[in-house]
mmCIF file of N, CA and C in Angstrom:
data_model
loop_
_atom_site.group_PDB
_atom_site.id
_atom_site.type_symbol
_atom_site.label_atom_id
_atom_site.label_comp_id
_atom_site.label_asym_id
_atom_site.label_seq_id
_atom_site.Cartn_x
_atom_site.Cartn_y
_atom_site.Cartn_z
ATOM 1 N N UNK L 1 29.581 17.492 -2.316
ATOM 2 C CA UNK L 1 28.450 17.234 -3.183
ATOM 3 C C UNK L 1 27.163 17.266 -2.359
ATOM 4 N N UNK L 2 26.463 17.993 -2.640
ATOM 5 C CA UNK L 2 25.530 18.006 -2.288
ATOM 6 C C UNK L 2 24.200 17.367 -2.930
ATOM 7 N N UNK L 3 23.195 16.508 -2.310
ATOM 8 C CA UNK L 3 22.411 15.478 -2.774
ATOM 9 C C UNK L 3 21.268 15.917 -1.995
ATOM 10 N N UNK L 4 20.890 16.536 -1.585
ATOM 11 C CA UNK L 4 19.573 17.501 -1.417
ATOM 12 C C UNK L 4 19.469 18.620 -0.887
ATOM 13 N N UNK L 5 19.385 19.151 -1.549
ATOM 14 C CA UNK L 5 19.862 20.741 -0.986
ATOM 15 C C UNK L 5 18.794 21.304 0.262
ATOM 16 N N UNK L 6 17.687 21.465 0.000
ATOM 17 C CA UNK L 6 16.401 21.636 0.655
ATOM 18 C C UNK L 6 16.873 20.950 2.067
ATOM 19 N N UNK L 7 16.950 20.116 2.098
ATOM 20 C CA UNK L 7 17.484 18.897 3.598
ATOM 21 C C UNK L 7 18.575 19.453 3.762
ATOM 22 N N UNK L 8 19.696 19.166 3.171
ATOM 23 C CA UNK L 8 21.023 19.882 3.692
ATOM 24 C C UNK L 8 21.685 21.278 3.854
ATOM 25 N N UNK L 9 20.860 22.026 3.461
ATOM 26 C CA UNK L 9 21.055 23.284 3.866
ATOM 27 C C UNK L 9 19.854 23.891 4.610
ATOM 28 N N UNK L 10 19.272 23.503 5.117
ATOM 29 C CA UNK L 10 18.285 24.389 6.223
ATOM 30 C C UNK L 10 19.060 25.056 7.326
ATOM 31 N N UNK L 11 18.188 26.201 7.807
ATOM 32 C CA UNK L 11 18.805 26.534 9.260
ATOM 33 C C UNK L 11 18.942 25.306 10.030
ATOM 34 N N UNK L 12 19.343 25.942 11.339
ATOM 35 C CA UNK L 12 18.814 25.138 12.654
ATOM 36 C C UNK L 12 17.523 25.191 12.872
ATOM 37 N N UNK L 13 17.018 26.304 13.067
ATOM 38 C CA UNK L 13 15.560 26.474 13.150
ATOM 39 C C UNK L 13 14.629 25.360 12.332
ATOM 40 N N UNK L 14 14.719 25.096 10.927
ATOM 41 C CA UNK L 14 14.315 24.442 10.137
ATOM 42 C C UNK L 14 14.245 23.349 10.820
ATOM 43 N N UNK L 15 15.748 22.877 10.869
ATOM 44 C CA UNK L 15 16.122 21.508 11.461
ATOM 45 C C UNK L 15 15.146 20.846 12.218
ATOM 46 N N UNK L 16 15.561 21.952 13.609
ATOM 47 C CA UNK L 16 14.410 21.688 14.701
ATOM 48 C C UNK L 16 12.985 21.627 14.319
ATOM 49 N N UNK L 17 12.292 22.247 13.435
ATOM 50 C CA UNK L 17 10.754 22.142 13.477
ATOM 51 C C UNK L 17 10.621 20.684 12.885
ATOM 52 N N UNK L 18 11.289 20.584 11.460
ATOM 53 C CA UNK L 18 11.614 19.327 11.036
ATOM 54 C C UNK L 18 11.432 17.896 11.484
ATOM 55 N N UNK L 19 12.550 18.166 12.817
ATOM 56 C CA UNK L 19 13.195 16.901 13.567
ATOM 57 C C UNK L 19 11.705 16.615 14.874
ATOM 58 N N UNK L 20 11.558 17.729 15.324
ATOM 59 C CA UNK L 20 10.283 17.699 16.052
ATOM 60 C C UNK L 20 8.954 17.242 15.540
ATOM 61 N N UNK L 21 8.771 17.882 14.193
ATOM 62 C CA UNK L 21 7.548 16.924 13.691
ATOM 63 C C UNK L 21 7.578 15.577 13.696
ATOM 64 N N UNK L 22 8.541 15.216 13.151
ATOM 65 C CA UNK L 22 8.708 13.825 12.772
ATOM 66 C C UNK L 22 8.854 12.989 14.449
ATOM 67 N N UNK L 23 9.985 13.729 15.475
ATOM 68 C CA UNK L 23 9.750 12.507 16.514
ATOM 69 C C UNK L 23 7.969 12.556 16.953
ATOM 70 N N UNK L 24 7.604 13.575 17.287
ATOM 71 C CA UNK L 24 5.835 13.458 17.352
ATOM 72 C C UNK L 24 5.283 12.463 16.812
ATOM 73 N N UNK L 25 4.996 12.866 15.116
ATOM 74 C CA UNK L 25 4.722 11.910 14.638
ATOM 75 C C UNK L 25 5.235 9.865 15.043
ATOM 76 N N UNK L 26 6.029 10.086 15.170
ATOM 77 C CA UNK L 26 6.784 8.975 15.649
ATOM 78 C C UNK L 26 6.279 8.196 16.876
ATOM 79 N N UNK L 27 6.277 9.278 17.844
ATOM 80 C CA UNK L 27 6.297 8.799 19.139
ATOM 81 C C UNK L 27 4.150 8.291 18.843
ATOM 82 N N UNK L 28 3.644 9.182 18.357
ATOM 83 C CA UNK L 28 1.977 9.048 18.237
ATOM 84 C C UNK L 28 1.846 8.009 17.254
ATOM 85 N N UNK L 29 2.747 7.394 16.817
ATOM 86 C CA UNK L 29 2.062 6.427 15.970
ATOM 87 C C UNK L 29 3.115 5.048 16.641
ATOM 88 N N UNK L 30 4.355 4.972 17.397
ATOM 89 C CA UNK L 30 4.264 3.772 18.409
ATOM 90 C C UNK L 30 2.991 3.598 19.240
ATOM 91 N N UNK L 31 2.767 4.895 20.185
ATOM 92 C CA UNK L 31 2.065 4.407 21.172
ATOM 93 C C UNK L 31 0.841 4.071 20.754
ATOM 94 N N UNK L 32 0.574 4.293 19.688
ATOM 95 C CA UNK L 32 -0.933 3.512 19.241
ATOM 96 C C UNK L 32 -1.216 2.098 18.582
ATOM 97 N N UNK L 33 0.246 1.815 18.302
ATOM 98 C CA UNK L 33 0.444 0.791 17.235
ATOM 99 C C UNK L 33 1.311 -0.228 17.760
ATOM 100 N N UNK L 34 2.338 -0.108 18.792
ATOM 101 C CA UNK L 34 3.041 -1.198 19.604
ATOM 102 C C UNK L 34 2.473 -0.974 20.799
ATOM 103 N N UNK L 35 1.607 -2.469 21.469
ATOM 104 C CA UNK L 35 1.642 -2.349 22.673
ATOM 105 C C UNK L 35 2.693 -2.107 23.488
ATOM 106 N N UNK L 36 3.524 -2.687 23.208
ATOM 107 C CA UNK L 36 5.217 -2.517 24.438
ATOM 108 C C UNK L 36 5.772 -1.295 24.309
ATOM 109 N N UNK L 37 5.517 -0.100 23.295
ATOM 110 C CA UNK L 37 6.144 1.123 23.354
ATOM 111 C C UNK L 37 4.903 1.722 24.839
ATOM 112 N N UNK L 38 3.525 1.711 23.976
ATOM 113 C CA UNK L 38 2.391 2.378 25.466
ATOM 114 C C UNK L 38 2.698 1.893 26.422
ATOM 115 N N UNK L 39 2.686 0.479 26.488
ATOM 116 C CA UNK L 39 2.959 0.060 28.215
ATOM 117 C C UNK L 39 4.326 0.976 28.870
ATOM 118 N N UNK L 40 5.198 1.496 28.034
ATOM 119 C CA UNK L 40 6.613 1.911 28.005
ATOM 120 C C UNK L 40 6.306 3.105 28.976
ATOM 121 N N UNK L 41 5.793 3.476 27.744
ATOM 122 C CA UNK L 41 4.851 5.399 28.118
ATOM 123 C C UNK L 41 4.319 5.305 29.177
ATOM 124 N N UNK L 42 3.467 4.571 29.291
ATOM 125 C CA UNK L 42 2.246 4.796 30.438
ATOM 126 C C UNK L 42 2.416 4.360 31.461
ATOM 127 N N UNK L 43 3.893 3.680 31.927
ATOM 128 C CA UNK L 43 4.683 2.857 33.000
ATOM 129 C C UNK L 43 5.010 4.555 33.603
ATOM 130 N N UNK L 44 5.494 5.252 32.923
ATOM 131 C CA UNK L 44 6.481 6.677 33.622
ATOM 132 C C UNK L 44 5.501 7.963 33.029
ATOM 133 N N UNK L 45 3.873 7.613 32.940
ATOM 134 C CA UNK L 45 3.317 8.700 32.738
ATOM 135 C C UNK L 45 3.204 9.530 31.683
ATOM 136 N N UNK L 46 3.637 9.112 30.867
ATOM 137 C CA UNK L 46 3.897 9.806 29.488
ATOM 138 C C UNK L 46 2.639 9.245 27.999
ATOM 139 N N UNK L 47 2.249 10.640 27.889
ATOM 140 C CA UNK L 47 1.164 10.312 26.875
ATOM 141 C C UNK L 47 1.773 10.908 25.431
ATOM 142 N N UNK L 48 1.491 10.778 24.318
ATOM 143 C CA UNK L 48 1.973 11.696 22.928
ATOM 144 C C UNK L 48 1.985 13.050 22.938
ATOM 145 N N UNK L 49 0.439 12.941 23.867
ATOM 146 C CA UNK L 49 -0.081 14.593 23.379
ATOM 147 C C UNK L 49 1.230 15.574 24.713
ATOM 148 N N UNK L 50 2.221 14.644 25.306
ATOM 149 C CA UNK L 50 3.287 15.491 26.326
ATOM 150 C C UNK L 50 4.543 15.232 25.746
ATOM 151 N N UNK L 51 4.698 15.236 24.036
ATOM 152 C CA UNK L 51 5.966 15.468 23.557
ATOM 153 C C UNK L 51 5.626 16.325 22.800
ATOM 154 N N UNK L 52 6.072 17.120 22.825
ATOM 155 C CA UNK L 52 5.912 18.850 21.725
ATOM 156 C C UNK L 52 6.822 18.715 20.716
ATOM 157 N N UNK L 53 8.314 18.237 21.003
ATOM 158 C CA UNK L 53 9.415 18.885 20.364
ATOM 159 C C UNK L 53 10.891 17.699 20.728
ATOM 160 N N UNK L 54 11.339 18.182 19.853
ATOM 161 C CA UNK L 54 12.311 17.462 19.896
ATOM 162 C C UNK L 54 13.081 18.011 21.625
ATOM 163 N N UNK L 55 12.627 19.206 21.892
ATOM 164 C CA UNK L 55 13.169 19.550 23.564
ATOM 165 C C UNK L 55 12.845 18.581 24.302
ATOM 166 N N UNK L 56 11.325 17.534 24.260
ATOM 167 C CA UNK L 56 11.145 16.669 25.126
ATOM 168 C C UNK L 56 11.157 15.362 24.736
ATOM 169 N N UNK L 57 12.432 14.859 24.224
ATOM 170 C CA UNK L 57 13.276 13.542 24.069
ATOM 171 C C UNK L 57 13.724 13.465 25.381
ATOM 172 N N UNK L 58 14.247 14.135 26.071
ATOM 173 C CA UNK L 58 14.315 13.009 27.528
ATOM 174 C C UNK L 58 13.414 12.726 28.446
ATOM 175 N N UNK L 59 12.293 13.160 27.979
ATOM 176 C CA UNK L 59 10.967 12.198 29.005
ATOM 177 C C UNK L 59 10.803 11.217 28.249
ATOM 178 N N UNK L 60 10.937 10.834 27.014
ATOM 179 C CA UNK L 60 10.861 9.226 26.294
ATOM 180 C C UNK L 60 11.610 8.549 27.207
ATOM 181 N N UNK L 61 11.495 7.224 27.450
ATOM 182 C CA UNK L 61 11.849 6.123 28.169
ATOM 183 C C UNK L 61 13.209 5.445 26.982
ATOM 184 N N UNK L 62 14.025 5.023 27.405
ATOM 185 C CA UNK L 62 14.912 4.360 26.596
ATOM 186 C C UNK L 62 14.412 2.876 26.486
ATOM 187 N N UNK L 63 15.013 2.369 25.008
ATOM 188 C CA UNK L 63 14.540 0.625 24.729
ATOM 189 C C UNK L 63 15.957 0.019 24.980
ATOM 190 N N UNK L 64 16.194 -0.743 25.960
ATOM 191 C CA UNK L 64 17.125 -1.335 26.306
ATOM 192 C C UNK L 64 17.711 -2.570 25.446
ATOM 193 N N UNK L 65 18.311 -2.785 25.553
ATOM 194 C CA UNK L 65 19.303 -4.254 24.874
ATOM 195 C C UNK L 65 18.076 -5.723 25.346
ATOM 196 N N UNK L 66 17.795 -5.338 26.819
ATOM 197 C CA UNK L 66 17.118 -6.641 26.927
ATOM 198 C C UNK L 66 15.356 -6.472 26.453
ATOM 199 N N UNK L 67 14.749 -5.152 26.325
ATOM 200 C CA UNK L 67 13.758 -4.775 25.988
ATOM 201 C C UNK L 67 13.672 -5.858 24.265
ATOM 202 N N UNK L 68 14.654 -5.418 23.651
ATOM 203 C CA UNK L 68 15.191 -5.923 22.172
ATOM 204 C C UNK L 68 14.820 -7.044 22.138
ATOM 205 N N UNK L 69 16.001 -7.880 23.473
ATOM 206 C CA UNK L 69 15.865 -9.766 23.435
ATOM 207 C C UNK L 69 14.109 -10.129 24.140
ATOM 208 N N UNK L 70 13.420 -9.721 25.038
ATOM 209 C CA UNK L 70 12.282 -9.724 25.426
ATOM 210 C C UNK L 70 11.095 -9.910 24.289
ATOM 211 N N UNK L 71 11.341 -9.103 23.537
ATOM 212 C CA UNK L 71 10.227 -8.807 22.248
ATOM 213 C C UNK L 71 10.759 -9.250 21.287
ATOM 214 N N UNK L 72 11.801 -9.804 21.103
ATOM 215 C CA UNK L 72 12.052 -10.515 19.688
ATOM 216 C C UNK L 72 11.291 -11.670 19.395
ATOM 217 N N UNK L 73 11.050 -12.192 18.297
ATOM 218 C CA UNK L 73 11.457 -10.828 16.998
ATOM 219 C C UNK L 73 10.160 -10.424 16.219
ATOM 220 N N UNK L 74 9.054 -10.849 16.734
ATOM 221 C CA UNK L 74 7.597 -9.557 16.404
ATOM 222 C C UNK L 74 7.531 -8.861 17.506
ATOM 223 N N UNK L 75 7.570 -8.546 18.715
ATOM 224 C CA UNK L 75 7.168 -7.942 19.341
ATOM 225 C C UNK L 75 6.918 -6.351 19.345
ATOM 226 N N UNK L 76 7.673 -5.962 18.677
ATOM 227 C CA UNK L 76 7.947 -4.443 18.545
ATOM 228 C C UNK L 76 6.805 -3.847 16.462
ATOM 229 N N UNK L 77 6.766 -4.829 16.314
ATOM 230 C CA UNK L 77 6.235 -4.361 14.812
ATOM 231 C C UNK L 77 5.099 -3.288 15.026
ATOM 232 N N UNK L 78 4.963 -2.337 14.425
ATOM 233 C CA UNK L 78 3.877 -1.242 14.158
ATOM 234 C C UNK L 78 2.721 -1.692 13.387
ATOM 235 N N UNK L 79 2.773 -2.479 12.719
ATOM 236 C CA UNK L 79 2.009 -3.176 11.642
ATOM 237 C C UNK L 79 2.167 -4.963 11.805
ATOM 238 N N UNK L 80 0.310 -5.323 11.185
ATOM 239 C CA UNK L 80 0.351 -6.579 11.378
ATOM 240 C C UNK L 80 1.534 -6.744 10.318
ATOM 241 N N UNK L 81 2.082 -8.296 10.578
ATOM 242 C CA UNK L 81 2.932 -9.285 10.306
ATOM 243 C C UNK L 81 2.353 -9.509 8.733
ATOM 244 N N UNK L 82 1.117 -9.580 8.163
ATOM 245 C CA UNK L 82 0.510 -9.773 6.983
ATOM 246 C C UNK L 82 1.119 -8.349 6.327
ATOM 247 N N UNK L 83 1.332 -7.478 6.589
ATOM 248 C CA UNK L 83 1.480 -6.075 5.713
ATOM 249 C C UNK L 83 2.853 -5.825 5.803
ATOM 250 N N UNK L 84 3.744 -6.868 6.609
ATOM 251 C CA UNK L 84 5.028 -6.401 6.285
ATOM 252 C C UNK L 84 5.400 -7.581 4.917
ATOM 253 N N UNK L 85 6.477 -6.720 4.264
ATOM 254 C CA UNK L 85 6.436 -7.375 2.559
ATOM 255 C C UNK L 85 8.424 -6.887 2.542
ATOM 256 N N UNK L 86 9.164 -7.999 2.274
ATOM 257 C CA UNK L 86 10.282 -7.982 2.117
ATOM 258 C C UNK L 86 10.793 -7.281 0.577
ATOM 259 N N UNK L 87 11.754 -5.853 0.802
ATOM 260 C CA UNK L 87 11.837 -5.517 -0.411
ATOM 261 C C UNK L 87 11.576 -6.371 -1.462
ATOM 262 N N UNK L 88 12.525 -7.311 -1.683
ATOM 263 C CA UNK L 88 12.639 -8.024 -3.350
ATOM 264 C C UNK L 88 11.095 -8.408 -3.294
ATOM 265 N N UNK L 89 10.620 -8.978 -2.342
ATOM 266 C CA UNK L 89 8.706 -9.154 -2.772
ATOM 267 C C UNK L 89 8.115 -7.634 -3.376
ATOM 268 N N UNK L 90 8.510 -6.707 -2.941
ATOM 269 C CA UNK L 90 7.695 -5.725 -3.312
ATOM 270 C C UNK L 90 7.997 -5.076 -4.711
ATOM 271 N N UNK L 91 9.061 -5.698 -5.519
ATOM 272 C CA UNK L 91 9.831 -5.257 -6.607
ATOM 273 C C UNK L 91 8.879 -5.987 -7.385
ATOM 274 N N UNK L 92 8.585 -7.670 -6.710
ATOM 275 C CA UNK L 92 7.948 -8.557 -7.563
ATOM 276 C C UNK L 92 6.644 -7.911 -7.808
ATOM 277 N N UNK L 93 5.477 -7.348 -7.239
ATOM 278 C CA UNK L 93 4.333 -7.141 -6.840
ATOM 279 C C UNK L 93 4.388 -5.765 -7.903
ATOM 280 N N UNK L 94 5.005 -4.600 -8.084
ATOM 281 C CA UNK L 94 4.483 -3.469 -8.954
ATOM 282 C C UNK L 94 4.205 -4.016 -10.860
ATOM 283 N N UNK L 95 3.589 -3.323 -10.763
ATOM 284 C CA UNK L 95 2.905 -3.961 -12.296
ATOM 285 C C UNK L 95 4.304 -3.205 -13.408
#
């Protein structure tokens, strides 16, 4: 069964441009938005604008197990603490 076709049937090619936008996107909106991801980056030299592609996932730094216990449990949020909203709140909140 197929449940999105568009997504589940692309090339590889697709895949890859796909999967690459999105870690970009990804990686450019930690390092602007968690201090502890930039300090991460900028510990081993690594800026956004030096991930192109999903080819350069192994210059990202890995988040370790103790990175996890260190920053728990705001430390890592992308967004203030005021703008995060627990599903069932947000069910309550649409008109």
């Amino acid at each position: 069964m197929i449940w999105n076709e568009t997504k589940e049937c692309m090339s590889r090619e697709e895949m890859r441009v796909l999967q690459s936008a999105r870690l970009i996107k990804t990686v450019d909106r930690v390092y602007h938005s968690v201090p502890f991801y930039r300090r991460k980056m900028q510990n081993i030299g690594i800026e956004p604008g030096d991930i192109r592609g999903i080819e350069d996932l192994p210059k990202l730094p890995f988040t370790t197990k103790a990175d996890l216990r260190d920053n728990y449990p705001f430390g890592l949020f992308a967004v203030p603490q005021s703008e995060i909203v627990h599903p069932a709140e947000r069910q309550e909140r649409r008109p």
